[in-house]
Short mmCIF file of N, CA and C and ligand atoms in Angstrom, two decimals:
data_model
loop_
_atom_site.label_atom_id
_atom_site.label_comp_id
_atom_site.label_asym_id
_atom_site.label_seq_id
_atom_site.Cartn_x
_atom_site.Cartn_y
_atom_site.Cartn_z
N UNK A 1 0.85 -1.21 0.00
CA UNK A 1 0.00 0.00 0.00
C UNK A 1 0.88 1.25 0.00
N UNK A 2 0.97 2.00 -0.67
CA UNK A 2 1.26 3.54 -0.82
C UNK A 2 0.52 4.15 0.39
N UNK A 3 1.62 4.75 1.09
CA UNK A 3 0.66 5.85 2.09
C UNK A 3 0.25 7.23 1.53
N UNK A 4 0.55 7.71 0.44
CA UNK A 4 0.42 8.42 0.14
C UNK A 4 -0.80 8.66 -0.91
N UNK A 5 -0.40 7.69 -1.54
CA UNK A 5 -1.90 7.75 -2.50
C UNK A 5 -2.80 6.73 -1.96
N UNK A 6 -2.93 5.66 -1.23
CA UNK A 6 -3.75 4.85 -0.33
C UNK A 6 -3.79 3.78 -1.37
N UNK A 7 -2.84 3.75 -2.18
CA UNK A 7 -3.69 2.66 -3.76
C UNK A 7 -2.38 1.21 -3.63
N UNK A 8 -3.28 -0.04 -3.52
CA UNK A 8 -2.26 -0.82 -3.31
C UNK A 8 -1.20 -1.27 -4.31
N UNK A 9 -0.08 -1.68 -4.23
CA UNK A 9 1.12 -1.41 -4.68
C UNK A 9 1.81 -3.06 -5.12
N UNK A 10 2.07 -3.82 -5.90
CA UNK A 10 2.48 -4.93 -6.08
C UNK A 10 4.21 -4.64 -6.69
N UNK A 11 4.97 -6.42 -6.53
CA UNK A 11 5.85 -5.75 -6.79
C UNK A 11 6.57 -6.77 -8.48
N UNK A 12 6.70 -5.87 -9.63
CA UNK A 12 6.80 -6.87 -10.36
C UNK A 12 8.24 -6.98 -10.98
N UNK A 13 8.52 -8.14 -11.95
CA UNK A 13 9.85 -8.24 -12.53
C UNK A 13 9.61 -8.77 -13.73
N UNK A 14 10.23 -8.05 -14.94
CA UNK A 14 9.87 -8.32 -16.44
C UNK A 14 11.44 -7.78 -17.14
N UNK A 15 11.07 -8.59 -18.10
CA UNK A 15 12.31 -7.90 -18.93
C UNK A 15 11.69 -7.50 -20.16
N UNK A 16 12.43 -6.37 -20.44
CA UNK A 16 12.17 -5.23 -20.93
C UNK A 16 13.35 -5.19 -22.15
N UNK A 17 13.16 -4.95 -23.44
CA UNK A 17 14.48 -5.09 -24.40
C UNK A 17 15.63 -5.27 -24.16
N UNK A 18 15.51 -7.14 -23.63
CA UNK A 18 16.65 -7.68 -23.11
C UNK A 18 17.05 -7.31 -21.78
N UNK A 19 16.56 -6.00 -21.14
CA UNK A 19 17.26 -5.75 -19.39
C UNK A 19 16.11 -6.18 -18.66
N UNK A 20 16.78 -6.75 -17.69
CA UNK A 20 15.69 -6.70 -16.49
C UNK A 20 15.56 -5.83 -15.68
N UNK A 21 13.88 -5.75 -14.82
CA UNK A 21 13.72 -4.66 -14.58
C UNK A 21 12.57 -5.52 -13.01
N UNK A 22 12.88 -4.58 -11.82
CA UNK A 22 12.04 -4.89 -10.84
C UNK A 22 11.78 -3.79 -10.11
N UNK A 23 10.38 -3.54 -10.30
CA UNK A 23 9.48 -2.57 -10.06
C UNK A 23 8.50 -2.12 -8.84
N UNK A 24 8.21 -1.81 -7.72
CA UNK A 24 6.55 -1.53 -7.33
C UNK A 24 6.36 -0.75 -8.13
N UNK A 25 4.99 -0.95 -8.10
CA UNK A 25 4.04 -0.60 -8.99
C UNK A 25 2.27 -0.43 -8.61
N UNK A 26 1.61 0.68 -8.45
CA UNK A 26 0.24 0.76 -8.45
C UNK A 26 -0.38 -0.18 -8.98
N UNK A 27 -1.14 -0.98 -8.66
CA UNK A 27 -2.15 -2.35 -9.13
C UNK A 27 -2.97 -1.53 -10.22
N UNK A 28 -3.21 -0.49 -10.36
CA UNK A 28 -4.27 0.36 -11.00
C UNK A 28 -3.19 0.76 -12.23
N UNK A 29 -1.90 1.23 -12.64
CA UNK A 29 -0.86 1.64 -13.50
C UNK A 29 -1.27 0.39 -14.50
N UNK A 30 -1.55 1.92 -16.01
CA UNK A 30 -1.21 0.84 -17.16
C UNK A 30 0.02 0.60 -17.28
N UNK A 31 0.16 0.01 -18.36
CA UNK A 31 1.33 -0.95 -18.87
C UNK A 31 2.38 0.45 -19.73
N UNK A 32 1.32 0.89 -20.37
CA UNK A 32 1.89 2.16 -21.12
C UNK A 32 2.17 3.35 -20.39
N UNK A 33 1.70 3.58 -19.24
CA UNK A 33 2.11 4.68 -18.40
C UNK A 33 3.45 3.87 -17.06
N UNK A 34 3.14 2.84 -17.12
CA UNK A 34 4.12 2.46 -16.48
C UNK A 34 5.43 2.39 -17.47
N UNK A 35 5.66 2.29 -18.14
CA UNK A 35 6.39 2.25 -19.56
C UNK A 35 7.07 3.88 -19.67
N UNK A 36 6.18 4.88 -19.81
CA UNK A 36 6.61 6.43 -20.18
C UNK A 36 7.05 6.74 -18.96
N UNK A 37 5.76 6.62 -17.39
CA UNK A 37 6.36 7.13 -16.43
C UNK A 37 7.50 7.10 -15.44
N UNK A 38 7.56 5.40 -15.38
CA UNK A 38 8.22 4.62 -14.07
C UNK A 38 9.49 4.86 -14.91
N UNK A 39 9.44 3.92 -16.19
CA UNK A 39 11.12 3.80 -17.07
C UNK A 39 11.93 4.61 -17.69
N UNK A 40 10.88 5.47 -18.10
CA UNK A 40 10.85 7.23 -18.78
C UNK A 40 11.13 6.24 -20.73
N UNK A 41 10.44 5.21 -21.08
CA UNK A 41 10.86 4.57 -22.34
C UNK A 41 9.36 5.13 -23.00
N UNK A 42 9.81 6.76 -22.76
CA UNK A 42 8.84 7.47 -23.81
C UNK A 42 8.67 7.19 -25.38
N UNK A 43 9.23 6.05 -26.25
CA UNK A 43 8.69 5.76 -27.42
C UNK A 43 7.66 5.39 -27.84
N UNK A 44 7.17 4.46 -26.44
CA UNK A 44 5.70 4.15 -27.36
C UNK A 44 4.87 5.12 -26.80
N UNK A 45 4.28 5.64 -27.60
CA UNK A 45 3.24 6.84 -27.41
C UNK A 45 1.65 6.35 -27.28
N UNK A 46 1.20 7.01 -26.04
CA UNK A 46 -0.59 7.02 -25.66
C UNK A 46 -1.31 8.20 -26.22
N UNK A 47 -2.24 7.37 -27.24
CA UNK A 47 -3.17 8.24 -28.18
C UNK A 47 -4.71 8.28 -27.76
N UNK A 48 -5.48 7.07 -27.83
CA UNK A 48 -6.51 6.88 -27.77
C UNK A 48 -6.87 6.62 -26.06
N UNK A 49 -6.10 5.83 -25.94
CA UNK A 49 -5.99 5.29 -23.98
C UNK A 49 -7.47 4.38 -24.14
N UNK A 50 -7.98 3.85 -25.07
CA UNK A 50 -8.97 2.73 -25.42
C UNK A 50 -8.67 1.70 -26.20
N UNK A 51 -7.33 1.57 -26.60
CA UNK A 51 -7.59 0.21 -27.65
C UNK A 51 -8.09 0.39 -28.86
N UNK A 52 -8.16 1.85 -29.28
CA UNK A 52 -8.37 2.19 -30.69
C UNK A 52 -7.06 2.36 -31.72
N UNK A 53 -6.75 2.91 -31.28
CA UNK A 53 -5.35 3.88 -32.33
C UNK A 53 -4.31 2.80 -32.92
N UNK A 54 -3.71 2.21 -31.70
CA UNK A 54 -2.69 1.57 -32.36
C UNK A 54 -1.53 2.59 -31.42
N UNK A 55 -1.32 3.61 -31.05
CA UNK A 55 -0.18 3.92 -30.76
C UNK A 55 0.91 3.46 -29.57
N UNK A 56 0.11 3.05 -29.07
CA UNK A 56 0.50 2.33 -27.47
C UNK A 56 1.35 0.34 -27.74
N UNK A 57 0.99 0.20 -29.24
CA UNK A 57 1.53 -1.38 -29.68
C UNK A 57 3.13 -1.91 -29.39
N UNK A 58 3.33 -2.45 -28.70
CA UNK A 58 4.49 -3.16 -28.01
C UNK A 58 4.14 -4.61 -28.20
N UNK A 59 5.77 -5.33 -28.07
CA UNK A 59 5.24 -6.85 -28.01
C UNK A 59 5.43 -7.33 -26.78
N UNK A 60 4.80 -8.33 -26.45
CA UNK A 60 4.86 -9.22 -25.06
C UNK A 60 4.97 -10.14 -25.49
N UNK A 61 5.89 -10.86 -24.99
CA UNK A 61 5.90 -12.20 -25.47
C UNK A 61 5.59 -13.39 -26.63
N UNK A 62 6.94 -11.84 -27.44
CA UNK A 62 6.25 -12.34 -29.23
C UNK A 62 5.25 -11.69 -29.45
N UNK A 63 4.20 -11.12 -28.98
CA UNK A 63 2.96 -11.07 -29.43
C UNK A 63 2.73 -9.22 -29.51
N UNK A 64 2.41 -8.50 -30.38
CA UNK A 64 1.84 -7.02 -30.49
C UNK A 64 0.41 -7.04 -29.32
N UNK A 65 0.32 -6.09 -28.52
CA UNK A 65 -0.42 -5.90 -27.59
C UNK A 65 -0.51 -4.14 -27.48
N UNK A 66 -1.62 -4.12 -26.60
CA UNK A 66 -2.11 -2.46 -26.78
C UNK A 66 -1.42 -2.10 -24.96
N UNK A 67 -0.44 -1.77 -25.40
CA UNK A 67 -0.48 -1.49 -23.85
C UNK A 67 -0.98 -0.30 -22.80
N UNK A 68 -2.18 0.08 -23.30
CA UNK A 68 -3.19 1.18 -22.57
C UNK A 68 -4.20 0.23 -22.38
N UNK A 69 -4.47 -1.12 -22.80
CA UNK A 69 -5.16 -1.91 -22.26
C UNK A 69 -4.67 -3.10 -21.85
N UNK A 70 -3.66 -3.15 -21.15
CA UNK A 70 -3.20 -3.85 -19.83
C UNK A 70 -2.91 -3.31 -18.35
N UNK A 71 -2.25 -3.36 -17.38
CA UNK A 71 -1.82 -3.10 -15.99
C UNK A 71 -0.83 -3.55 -16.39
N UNK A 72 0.15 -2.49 -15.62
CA UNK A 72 1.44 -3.32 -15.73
C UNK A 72 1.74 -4.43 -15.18
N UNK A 73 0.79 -4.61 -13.72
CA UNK A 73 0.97 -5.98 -13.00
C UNK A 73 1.15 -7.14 -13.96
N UNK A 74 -0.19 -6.77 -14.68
CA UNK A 74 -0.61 -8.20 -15.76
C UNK A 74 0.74 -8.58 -16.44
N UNK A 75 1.65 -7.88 -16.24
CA UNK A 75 3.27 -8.11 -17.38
C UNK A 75 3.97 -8.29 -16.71
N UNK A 76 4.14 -9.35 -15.28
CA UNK A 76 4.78 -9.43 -14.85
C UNK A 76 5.32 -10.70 -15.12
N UNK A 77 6.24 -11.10 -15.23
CA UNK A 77 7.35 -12.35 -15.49
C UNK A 77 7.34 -12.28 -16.92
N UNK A 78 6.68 -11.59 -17.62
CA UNK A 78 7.03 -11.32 -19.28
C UNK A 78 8.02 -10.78 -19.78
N UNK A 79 7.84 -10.70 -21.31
CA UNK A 79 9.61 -10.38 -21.72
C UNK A 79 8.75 -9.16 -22.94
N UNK A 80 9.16 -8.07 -22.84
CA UNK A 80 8.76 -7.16 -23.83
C UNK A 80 9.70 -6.57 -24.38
N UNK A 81 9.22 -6.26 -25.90
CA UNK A 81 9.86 -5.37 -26.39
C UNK A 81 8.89 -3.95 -26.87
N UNK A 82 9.94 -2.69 -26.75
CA UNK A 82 9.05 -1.89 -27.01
C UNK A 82 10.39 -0.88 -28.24
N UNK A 83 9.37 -0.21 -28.67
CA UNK A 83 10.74 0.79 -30.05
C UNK A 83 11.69 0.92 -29.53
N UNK A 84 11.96 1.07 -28.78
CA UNK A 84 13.14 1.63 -28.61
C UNK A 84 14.21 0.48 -28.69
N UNK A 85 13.53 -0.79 -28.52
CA UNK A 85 14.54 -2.27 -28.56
C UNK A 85 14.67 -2.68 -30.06
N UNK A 86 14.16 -1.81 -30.84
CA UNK A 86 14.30 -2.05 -32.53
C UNK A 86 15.64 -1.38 -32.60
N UNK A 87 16.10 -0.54 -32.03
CA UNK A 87 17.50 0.95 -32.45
C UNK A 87 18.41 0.10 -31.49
N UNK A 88 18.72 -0.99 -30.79
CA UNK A 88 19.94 -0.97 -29.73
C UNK A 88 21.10 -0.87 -30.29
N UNK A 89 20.95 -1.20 -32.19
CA UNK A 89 22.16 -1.30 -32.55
C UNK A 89 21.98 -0.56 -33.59
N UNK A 90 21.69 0.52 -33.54
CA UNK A 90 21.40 1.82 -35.01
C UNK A 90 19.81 1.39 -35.49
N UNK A 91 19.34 2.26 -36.21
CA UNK A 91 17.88 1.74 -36.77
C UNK A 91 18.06 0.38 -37.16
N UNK A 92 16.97 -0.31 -37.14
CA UNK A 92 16.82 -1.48 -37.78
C UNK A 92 16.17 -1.49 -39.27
N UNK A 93 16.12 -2.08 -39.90
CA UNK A 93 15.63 -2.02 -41.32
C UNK A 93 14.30 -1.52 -41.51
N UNK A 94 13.44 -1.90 -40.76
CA UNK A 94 12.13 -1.42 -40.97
C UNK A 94 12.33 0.15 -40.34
N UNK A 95 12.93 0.40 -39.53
CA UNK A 95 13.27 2.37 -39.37
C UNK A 95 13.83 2.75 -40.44
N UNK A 96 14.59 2.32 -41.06
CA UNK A 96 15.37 2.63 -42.50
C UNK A 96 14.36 2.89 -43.47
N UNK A 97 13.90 1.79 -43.93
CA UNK A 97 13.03 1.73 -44.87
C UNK A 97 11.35 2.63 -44.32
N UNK A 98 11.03 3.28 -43.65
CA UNK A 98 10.28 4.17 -42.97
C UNK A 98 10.39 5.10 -43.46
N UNK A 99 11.84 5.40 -43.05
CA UNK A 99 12.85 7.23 -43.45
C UNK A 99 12.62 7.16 -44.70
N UNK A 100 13.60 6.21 -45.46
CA UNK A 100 13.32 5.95 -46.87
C UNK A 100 12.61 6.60 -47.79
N UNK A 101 10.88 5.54 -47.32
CA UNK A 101 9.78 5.92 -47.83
C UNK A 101 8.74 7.31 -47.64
N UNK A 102 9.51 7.40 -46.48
CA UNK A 102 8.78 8.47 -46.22
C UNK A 102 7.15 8.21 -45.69
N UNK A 103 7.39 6.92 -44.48
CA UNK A 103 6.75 6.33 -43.89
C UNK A 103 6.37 7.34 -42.82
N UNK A 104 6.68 8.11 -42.48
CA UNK A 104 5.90 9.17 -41.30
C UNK A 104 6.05 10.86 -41.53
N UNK A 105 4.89 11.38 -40.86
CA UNK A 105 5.00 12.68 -40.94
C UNK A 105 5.20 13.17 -39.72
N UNK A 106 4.12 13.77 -38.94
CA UNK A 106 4.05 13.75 -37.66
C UNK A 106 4.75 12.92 -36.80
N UNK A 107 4.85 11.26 -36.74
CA UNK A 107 5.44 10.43 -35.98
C UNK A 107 4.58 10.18 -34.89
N UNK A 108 3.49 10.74 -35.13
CA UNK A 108 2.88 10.19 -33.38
C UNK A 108 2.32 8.33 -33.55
N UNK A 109 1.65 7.96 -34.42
CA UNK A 109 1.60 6.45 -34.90
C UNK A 109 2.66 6.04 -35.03
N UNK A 110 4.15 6.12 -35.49
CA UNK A 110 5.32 5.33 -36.08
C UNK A 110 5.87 3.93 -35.19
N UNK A 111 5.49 4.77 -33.84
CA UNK A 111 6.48 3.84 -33.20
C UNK A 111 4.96 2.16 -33.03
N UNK A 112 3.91 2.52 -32.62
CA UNK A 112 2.80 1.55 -33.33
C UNK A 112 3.10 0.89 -34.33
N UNK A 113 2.56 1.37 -35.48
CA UNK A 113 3.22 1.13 -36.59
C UNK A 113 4.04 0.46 -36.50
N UNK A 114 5.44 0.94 -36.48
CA UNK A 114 7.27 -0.20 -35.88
C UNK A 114 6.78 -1.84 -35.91
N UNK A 115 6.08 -1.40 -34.49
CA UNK A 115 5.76 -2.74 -33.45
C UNK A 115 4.94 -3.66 -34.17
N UNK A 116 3.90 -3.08 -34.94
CA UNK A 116 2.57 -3.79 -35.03
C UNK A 116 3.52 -4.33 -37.10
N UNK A 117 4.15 -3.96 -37.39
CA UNK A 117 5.20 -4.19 -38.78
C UNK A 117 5.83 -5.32 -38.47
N UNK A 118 6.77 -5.11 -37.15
CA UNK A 118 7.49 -6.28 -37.07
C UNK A 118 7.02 -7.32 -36.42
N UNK A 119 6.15 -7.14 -36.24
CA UNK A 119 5.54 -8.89 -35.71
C UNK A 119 5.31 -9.22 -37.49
N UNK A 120 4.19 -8.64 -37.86
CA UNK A 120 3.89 -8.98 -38.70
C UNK A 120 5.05 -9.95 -40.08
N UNK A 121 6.22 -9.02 -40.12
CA UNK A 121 6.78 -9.60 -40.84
C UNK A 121 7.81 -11.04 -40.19
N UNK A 122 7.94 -11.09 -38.75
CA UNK A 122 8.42 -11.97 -37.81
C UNK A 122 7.72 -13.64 -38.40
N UNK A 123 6.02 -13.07 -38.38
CA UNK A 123 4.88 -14.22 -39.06
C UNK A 123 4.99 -14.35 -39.87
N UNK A 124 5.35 -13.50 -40.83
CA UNK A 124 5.14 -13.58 -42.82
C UNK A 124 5.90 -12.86 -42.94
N UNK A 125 7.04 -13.37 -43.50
CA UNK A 125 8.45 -12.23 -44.18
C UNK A 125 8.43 -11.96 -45.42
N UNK A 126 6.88 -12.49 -46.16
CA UNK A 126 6.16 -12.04 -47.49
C UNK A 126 4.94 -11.79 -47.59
N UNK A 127 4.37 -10.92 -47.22
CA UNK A 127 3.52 -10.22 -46.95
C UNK A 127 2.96 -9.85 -48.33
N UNK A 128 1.44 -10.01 -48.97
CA UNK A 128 0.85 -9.40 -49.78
C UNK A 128 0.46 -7.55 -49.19
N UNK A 129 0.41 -6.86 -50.10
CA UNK A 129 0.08 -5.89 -49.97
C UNK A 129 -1.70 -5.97 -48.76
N UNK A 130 -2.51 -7.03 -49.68
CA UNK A 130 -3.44 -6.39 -48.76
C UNK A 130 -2.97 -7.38 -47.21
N UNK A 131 -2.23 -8.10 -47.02
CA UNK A 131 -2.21 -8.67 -45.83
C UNK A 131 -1.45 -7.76 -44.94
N UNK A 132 -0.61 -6.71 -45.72
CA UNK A 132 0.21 -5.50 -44.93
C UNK A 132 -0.86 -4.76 -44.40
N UNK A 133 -2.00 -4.18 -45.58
CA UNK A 133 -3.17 -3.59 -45.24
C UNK A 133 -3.77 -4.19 -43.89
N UNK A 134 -3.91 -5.64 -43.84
CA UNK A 134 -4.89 -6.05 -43.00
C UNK A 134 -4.44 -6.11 -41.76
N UNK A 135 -3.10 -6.16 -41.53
CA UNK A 135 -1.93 -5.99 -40.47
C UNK A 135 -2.75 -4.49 -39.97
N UNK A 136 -2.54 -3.46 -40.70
CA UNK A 136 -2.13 -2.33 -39.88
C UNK A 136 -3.46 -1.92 -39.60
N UNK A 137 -4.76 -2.76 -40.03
CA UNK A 137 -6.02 -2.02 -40.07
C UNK A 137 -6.13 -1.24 -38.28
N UNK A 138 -5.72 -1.60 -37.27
CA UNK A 138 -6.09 -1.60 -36.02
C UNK A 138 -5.08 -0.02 -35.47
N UNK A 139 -4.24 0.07 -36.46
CA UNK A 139 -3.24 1.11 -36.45
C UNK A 139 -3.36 2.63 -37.45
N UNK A 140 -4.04 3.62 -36.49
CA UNK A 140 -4.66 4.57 -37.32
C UNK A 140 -3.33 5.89 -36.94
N UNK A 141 -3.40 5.75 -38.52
CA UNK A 141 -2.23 7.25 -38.82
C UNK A 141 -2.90 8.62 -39.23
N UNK A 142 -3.18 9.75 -38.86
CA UNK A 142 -3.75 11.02 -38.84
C UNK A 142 -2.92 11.61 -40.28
N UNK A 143 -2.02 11.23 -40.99
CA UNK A 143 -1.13 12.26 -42.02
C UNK A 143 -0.77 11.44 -42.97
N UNK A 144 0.08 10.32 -43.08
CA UNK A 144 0.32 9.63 -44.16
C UNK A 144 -0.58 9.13 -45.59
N UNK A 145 -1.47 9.10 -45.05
CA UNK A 145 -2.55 8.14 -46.00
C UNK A 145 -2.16 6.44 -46.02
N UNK A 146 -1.31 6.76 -44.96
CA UNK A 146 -0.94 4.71 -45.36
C UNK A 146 0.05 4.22 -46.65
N UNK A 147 0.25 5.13 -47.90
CA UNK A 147 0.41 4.02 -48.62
C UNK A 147 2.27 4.20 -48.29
N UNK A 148 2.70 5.12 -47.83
CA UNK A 148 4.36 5.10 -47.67
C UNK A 148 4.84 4.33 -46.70
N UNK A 149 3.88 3.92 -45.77
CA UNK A 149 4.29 2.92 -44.56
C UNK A 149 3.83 1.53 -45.65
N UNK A 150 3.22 1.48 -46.08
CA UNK A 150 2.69 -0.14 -47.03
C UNK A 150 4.20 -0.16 -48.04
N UNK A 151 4.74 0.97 -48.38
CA UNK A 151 5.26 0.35 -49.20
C UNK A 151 6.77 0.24 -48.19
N UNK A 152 7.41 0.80 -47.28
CA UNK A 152 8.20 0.67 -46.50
C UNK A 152 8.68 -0.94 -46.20
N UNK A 153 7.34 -0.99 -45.76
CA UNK A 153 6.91 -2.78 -45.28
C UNK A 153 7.42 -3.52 -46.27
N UNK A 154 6.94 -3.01 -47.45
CA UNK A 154 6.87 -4.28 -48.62
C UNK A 154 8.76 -3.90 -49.12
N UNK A 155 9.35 -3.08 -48.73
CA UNK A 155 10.65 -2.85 -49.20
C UNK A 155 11.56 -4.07 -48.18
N UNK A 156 11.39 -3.66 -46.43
CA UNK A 156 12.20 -4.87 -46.28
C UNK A 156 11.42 -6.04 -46.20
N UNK A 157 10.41 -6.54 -46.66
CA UNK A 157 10.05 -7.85 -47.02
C UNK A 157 10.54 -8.23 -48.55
N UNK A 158 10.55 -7.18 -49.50
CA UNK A 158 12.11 -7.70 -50.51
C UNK A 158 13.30 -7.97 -50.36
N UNK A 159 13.27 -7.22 -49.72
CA UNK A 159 15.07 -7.36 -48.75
C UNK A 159 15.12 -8.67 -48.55
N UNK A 160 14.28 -8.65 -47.64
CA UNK A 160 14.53 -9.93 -47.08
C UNK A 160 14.38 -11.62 -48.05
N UNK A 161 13.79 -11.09 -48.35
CA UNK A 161 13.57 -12.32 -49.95
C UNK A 161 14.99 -12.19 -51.11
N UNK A 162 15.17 -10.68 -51.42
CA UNK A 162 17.00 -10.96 -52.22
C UNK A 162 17.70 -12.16 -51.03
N UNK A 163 17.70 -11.45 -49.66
CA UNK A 163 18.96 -11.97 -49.02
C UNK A 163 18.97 -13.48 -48.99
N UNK A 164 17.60 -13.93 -48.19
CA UNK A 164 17.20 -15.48 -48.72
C UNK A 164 17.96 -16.07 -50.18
N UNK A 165 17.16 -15.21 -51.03
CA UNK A 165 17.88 -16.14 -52.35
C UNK A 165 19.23 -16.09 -52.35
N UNK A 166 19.79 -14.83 -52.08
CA UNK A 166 21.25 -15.43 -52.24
C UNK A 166 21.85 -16.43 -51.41
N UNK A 167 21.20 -16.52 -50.02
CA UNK A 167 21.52 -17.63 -48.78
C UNK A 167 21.85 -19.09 -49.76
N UNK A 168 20.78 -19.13 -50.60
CA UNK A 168 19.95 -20.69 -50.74
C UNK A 168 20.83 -21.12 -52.50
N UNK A 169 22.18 -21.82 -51.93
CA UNK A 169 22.91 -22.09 -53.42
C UNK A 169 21.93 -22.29 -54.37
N UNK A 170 22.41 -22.60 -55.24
CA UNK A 170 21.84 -22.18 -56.57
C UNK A 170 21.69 -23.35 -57.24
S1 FES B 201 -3.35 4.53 -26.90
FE1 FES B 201 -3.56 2.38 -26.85
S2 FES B 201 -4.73 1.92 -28.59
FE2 FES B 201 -4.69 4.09 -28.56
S1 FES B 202 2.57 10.13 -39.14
FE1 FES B 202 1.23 11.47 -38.08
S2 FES B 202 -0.28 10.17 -37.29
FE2 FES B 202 0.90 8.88 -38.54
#
């Protein structure tokens, strides 16, 4: 229990892009404010705070999740990644190919976007256009129109198909 705010207090341990991390934590703290406030890993950005937007998308355990609709409690003994674990070693390809395309304006969706991209291509590293579409339907961008992030996507899912073929003798 917090004496100060009277709100009870649990205590959790997760790893977080590869570091571990052990926390109290308000039983009531989302996942995404525990994220910006407690860690200060201001990349993933809170838009909607309902499970609409897409901006809050991080993975848990492999998996893209809204994290304005979890508690952080609920993430406890999990392993997340959030944007900022895409850059540990310079942009990663899908930030490249973003810049590139000219995948963002504003940036307030991107780092969504990022998250909710690389699962996707993690599942399917050949992605049809509309299955890119059907990926990001849950992920709403205010400026782009979508099609510079679709084609971003579809750039390192070529990539990734040259590099394959050259892997695979001939
Ligand atoms: S802030 Fe989480 S879905 Fe909009
Ligand atoms: S780049 Fe502005 S909301 Fe998507």
């Amino acid at each position: 229990m917090n004496e100060s705010t009277g709100h009870a207090e649990l205590r959790i341990r997760l790893t977080i892009n590869g570091e571990r991390y052990e926390h109290t934590v308000d039983v009531r703290k989302t996942l995404v404010d525990f994220l910006r406030g407690d860690l200060a890993l201001t990349g993933t950005h809170v838009g909607c705070e309902h499970g609409v937007c897409g901006a809050c998308t991080i993975h848990l355990n492999r998996q893209p999740v809204r994290s304005c609709l979890m508690l952080a409690v609920q993430a406890d003994g999990a392993e997340l990644m959030t944007v900022e674990g895409l850059s540990r070693n310079g942009l990663d390809s899908l930030q490249t190919a973003f810049w590139m395309h000219h995948g963002l304006q504003c940036g307030f969706c991107t780092p969504g976007m990022l998250m909710t991209a690389h699962a996707l291509l993690r599942e399917n590293p050949s992605p049809s256009e509309l299955e890119i579409r059907e990926a990001l339907a849950g992920n709403l961008c205010r400026c782009t129109g979508y099609q510079n992030i679709v084609k971003a996507i579809e750039h390192v899912a070529a990539e990734t198909a040259d590099s394959r073929g050259r892997a695979t003798p001939g």
